[in-house]
CSV table of C-alpha atoms in Angstrom, one decimal:
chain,number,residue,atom,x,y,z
G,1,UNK,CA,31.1,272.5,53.4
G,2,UNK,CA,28.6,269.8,54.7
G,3,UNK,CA,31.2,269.1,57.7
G,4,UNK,CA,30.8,270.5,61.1
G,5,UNK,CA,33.4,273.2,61.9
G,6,UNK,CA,35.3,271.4,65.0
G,7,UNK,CA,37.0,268.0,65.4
G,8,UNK,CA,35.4,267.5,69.0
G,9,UNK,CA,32.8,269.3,71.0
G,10,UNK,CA,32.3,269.1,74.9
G,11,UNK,CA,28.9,270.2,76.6
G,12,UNK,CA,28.5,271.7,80.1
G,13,UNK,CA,25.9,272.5,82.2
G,14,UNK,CA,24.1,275.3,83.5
G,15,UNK,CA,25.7,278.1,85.2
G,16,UNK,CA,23.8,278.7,88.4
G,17,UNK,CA,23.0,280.8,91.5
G,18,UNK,CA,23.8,279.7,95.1
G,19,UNK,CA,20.3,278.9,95.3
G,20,UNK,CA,20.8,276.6,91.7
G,21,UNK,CA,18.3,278.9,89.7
G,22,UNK,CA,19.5,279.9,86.7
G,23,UNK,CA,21.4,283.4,86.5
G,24,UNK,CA,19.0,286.3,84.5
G,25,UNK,CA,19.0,290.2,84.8
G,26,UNK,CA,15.6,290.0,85.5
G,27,UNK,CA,15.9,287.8,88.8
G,28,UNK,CA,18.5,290.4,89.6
G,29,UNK,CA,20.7,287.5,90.6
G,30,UNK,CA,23.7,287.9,87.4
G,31,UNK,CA,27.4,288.3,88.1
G,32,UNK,CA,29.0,290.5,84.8
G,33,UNK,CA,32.2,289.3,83.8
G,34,UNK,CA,33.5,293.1,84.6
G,35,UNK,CA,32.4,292.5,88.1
G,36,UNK,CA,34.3,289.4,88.9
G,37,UNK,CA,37.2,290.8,87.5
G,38,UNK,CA,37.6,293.7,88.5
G,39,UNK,CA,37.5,291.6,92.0
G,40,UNK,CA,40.0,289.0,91.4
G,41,UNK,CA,41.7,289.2,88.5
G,42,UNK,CA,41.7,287.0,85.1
G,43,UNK,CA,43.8,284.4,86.7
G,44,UNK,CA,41.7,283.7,89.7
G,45,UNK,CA,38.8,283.5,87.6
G,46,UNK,CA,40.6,281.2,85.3
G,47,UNK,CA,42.0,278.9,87.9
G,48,UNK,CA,38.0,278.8,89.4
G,49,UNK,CA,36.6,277.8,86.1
G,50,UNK,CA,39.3,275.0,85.9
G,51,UNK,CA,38.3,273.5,89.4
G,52,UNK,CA,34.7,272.8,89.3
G,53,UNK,CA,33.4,270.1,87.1
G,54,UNK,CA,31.7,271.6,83.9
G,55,UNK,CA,29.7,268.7,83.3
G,56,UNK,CA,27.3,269.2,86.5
G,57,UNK,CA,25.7,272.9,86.8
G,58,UNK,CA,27.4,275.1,88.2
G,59,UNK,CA,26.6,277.1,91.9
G,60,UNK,CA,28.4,280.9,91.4
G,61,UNK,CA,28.9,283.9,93.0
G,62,UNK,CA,31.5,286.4,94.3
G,63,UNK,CA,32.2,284.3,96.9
G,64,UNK,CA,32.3,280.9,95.4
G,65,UNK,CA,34.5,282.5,92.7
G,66,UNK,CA,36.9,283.8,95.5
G,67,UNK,CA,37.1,280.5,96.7
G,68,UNK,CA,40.2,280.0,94.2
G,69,UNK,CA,41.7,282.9,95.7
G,70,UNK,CA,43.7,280.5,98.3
G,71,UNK,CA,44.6,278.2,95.7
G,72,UNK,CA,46.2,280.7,93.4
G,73,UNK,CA,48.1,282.1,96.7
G,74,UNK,CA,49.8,278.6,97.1
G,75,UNK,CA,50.6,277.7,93.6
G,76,UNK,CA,51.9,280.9,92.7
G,77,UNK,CA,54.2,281.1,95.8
G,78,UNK,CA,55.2,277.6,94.9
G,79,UNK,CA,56.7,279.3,91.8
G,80,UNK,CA,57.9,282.2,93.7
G,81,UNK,CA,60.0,280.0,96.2
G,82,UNK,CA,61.3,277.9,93.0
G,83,UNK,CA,62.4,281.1,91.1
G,84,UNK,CA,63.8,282.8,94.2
G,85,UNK,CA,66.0,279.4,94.7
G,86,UNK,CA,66.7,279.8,90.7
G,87,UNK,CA,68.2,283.6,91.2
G,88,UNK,CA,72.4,282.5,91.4
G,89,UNK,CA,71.5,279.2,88.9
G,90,UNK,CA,73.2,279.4,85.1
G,91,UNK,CA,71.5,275.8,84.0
G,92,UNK,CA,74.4,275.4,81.1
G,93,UNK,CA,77.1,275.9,83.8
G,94,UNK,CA,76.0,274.7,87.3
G,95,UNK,CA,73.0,271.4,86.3
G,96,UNK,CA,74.4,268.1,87.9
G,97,UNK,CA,74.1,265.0,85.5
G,98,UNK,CA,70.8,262.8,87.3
G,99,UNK,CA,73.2,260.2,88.2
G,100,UNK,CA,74.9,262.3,90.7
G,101,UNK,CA,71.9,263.9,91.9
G,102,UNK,CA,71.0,263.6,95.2
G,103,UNK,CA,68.2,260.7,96.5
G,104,UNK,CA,66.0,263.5,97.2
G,105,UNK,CA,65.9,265.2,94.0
G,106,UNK,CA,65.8,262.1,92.3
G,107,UNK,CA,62.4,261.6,94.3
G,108,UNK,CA,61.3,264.8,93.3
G,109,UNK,CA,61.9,264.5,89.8
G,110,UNK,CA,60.3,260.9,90.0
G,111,UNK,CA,57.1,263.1,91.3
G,112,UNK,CA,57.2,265.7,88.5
G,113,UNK,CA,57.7,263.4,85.7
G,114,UNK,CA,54.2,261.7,87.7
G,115,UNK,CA,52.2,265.1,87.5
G,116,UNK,CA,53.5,265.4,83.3
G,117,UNK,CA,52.1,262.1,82.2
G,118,UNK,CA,48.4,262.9,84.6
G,119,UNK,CA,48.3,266.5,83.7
G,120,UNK,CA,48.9,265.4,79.7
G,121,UNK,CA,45.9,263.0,79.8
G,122,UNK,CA,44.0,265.1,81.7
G,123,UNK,CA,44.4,268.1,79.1
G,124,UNK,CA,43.5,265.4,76.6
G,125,UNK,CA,40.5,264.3,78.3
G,126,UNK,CA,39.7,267.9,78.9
G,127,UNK,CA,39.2,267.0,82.3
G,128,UNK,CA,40.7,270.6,83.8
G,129,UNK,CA,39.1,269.8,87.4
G,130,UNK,CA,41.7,266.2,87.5
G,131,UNK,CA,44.2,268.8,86.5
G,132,UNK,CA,43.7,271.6,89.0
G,133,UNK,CA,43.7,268.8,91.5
G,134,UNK,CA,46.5,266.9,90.8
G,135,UNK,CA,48.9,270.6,90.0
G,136,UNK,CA,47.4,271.4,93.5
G,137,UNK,CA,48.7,268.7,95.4
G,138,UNK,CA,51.6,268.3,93.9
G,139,UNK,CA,52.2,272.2,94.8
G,140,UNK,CA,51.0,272.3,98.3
G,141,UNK,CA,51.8,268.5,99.6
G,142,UNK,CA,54.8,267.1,97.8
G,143,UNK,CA,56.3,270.4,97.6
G,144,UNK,CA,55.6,272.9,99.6
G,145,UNK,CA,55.1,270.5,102.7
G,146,UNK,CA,57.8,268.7,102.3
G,147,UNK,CA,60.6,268.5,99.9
G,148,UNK,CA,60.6,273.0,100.2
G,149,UNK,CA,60.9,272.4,103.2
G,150,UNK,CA,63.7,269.9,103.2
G,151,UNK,CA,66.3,271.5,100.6
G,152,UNK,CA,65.9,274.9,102.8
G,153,UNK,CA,68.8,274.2,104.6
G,154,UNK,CA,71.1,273.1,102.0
G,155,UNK,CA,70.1,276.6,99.9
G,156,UNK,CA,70.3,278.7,102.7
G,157,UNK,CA,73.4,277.0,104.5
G,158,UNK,CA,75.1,274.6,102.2
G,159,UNK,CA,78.2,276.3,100.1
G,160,UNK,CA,76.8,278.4,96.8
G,161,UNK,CA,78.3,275.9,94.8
G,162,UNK,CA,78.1,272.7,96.6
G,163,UNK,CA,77.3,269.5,95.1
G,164,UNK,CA,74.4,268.8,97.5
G,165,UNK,CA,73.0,272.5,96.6
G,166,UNK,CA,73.6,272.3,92.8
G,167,UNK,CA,71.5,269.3,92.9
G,168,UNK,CA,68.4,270.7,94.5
G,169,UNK,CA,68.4,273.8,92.2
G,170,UNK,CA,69.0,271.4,89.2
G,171,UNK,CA,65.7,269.7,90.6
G,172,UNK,CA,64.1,272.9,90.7
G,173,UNK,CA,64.7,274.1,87.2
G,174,UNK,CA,63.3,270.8,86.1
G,175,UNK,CA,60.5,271.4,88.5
G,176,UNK,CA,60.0,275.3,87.6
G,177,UNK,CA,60.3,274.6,83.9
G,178,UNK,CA,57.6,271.7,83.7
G,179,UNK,CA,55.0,273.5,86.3
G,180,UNK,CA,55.0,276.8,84.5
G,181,UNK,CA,54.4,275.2,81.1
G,182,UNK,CA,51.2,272.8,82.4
G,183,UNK,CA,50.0,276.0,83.8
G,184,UNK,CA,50.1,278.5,80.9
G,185,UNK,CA,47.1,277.2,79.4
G,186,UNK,CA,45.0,278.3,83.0
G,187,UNK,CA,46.7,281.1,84.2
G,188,UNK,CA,48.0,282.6,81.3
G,189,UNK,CA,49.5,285.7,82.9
G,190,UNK,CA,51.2,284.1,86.1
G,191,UNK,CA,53.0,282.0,84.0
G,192,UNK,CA,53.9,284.7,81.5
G,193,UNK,CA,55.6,286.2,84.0
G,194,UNK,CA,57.1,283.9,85.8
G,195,UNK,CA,58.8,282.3,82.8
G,196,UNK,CA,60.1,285.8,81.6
G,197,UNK,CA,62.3,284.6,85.3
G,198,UNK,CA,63.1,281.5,84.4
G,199,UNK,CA,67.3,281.5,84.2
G,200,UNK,CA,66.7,279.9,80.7
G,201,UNK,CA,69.7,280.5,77.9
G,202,UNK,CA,67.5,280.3,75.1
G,203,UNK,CA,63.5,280.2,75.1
G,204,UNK,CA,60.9,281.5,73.1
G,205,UNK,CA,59.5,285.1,73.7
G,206,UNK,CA,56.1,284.3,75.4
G,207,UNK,CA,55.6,280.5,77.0
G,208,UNK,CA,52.6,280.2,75.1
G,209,UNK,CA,54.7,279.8,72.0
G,210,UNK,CA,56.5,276.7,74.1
G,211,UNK,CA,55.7,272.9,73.9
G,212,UNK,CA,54.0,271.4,77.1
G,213,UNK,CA,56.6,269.2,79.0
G,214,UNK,CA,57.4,265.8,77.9
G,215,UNK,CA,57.5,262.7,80.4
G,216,UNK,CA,60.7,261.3,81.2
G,217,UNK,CA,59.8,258.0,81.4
G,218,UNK,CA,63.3,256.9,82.4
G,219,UNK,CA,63.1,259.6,85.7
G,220,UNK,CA,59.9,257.4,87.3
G,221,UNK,CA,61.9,255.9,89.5
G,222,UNK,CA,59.0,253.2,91.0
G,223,UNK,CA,61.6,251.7,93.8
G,224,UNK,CA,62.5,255.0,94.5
G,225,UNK,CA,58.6,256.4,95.0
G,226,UNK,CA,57.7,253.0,97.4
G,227,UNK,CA,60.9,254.0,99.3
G,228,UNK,CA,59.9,257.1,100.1
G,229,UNK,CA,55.9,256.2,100.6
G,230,UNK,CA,57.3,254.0,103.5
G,231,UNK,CA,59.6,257.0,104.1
G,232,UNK,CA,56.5,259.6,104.7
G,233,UNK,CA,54.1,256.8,107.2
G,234,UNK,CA,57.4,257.1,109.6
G,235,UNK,CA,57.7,260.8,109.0
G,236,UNK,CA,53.7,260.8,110.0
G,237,UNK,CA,54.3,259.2,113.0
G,238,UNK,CA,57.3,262.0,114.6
G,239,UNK,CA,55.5,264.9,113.5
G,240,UNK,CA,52.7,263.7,115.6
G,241,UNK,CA,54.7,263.3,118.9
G,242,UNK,CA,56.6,266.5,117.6
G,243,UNK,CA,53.3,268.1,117.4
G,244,UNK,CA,52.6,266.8,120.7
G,245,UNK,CA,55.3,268.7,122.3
G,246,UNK,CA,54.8,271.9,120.6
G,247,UNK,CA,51.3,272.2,122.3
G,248,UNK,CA,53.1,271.6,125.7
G,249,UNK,CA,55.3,274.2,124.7
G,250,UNK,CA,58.2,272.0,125.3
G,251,UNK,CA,59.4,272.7,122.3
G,252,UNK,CA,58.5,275.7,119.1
G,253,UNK,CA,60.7,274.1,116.5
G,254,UNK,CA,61.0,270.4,115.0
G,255,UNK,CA,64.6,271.8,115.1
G,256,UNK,CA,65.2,271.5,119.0
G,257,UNK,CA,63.8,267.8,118.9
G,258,UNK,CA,66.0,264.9,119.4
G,259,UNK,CA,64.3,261.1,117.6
G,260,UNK,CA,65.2,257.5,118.8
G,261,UNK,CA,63.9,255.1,116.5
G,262,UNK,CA,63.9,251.2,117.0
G,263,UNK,CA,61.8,248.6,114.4
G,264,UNK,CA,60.6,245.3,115.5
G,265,UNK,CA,60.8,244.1,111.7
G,266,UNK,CA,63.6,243.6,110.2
G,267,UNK,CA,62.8,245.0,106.7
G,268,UNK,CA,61.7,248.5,108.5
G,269,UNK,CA,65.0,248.5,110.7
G,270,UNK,CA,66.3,247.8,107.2
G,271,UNK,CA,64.7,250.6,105.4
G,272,UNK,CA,65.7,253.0,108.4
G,273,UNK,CA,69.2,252.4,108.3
G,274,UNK,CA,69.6,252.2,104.4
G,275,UNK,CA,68.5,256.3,105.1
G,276,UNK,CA,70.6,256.7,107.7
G,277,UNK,CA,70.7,258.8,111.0
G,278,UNK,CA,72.1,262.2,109.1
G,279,UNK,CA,70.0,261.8,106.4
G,280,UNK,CA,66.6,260.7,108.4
G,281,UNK,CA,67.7,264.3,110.8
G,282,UNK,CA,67.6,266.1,107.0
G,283,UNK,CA,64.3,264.7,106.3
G,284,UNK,CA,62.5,265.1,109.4
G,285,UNK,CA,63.5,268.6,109.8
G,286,UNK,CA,64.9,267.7,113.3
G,287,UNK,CA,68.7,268.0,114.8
G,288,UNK,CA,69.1,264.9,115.8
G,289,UNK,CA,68.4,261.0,115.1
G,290,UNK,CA,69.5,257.5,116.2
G,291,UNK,CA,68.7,254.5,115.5
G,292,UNK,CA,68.5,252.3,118.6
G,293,UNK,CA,69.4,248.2,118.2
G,294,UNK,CA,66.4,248.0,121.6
G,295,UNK,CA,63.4,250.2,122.2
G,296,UNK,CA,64.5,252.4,125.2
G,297,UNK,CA,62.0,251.6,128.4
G,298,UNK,CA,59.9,254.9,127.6
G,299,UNK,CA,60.1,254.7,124.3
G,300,UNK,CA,56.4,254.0,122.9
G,301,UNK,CA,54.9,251.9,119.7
G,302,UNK,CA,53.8,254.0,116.5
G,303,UNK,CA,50.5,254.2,115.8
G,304,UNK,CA,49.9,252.8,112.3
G,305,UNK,CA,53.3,251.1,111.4
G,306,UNK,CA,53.9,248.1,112.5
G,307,UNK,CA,57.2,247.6,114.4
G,308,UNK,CA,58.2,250.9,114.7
G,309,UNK,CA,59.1,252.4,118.3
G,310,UNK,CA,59.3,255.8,118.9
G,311,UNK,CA,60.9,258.1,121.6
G,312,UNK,CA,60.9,261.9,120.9
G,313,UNK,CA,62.0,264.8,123.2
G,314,UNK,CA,63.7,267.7,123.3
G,315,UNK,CA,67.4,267.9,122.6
G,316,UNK,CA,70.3,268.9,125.1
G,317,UNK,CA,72.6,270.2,122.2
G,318,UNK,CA,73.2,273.8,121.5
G,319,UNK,CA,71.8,275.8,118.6
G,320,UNK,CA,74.0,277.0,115.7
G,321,UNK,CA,73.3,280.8,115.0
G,322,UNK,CA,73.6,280.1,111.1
G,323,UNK,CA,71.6,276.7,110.3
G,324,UNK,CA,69.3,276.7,113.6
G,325,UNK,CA,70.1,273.2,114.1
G,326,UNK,CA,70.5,272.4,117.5
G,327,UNK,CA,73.7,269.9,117.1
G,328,UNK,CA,76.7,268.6,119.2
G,329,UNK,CA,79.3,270.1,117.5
G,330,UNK,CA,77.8,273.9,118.5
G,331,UNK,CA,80.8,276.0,119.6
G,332,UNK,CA,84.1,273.2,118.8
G,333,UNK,CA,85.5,275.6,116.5
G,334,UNK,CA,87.0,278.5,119.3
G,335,UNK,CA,86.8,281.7,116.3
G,336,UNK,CA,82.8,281.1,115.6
G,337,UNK,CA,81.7,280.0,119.2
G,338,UNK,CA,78.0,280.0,118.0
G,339,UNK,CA,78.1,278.2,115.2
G,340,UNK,CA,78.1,274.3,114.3
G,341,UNK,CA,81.0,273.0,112.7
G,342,UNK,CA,79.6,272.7,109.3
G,343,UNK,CA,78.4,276.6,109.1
G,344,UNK,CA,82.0,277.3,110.4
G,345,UNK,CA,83.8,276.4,107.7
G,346,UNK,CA,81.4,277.9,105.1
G,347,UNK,CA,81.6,281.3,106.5
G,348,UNK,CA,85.1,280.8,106.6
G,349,UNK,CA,85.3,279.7,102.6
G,350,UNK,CA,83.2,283.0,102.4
G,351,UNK,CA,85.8,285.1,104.0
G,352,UNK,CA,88.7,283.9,102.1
């Protein structure tokens, strides 16, 4: 018809040996398709091609290939621990309304609905390398490292249908949803089966016959992400005198760690006490933390924030059986002597 027969074209460069000759049978130095396969699978391959940058040429071999291997690992058991979270969640009957959503899962939402817009332009850029690396992070740093780790205790401790732990597993349907969708297109089998999981009422039979997530403009909360950017440089500075103390083997957990904080500035005393000491215990992932009006005598300056004064050491309180926590109230109620007060009453709900 005169007219070529595509819209667009891209062009990439030449698939190469470590050595960057070009791949032949005759220099013996080919990898067959059957090969890398039958090593790794279709969606380790997939998720490979997806993370090196087409334009350049491109160094390959087993190895390089099994490079994604780690990758893969971490995103799919990002899904896994999602899903697993998901397994007593009926979205129709148990979602809580974003107002009443907890600060944290507004924050991750805020995140997500981040990762839709990039990982939309990047599909229409064709730019799969921004992608991998933007799903990457967003799997390995903003959830796995920290806001999986946060919400543990409320889904693992927390009442089965508390507000706090509705709120989280409302989060991580959104989360679930959204991240198994931008994925299909890569790893088309992964997400195949992880959305046959999915506690959805109605969906279509495969998620390649699904829309890619929309952005929720509305749910970018910008306040909300600087609040928590200042949040994670304080965060930065326990964990290293945390980490400090579990070389010394003073401590093995950021559980058995007590945290006095004390800002010079008034805005960062501010922000501290806006989170609160309960709330600054949550995120930390330690038992226990106070806010001090003076910096102790042996309590020391942070390293990059300005103002901030530190002291970190082990805690005196006892450990609850249930949550771990190491907490003051250990032991007050005389029928659960090893248990904090909280875990108490929620094994005593489960009894009734």
């Amino acid at each position: 018809f005169n007219t070529a027969p595509y819209k667009s074209v891209i062009t990439h460069g030449f698939v190469v040996d470590e050595q960057g000759r070009k791949m032949s049978k005759s220099l013996g130095n080919f990898i067959s398709v059957d090969e890398v396969l039958k090593n790794y699978g279709a969606d380790i391959v997939r998720l490979w091609v997806a993370s090196v940058d087409y334009q350049s040429d491109t160094s390959t071999s087993l190895e390089i290939i099994g490079s994604a291997v780690d990758p893969y690992r971490k995103i799919r058991n990002t899904i896994r621990y999602i899903l697993g979270a998901l397994s007593d969640f009926n979205p129709k009957n148990d979602s809580i309304p974003y107002k009443k959503l907890d600060e944290l899962d507004r924050w991750a939402l805020a995140v997500l609905n981040l990762l839709i817009r990039q990982s939309r332009s990047a599909y229409d850029a064709v730019e799969f390398h921004s992608l991998f690396q933007r799903i990457f992070r967003f799997c390995v740093v903003e959830m796995s490292s920290f806001y999986f780790d946060v919400i543990k205790d409320r889904l693992y401790c927390e009442p089965a249908a508390s507000l706090k732990r509705r709120s989280s597993q409302t989060a991580l349907f959104q989360i679930g949803s959204a991240i198994i969708r931008l994925l299909a297109p890569i790893l088309v089998h992964t997400a195949e089966e992880a959305w046959e999981l999915l506690p959805l009422e109605k969906k279509e039979e495969s998620v390649h016959l699904e829309s890619m997530p929309e952005v929720q403009e509305d749910l970018i909360d910008v306040p909300l992400l600087e609040r928590y950017e200042r949040f994670f440089a304080i965060r930065h500075e326990v964990a290293r005198f945390i980490e400090k103390l579990r070389n010394d083997k003073t401590v093995g957990s950021s559980l058995e760690v007590a945290v006095e904080l004390y800002s010079t500035e008034e805005e960062l005393l501010h922000l501290l006490r806006s989170f609160g000491e309960e709330r600054l215990a949550e995120l930390l992932i330690t038992s226990d933390v106070n806010l001090f009006e003076k910096a102790s005598e042996d309590s020391v300056p942070a390293q990059d924030v300005r103002g901030l004064w530190l002291r970190v050491k082990k805690t005196e309180n006892s450990k609850c059986a249930r949550c771990w926590r190491h907490l003051k109230d250990v032991g007050t109620e005389k029928k659960y002597p090893d248990l904090c007060q909280r875990c108490a009453n929620v094994v005593e709900g489960l009894l009734k």
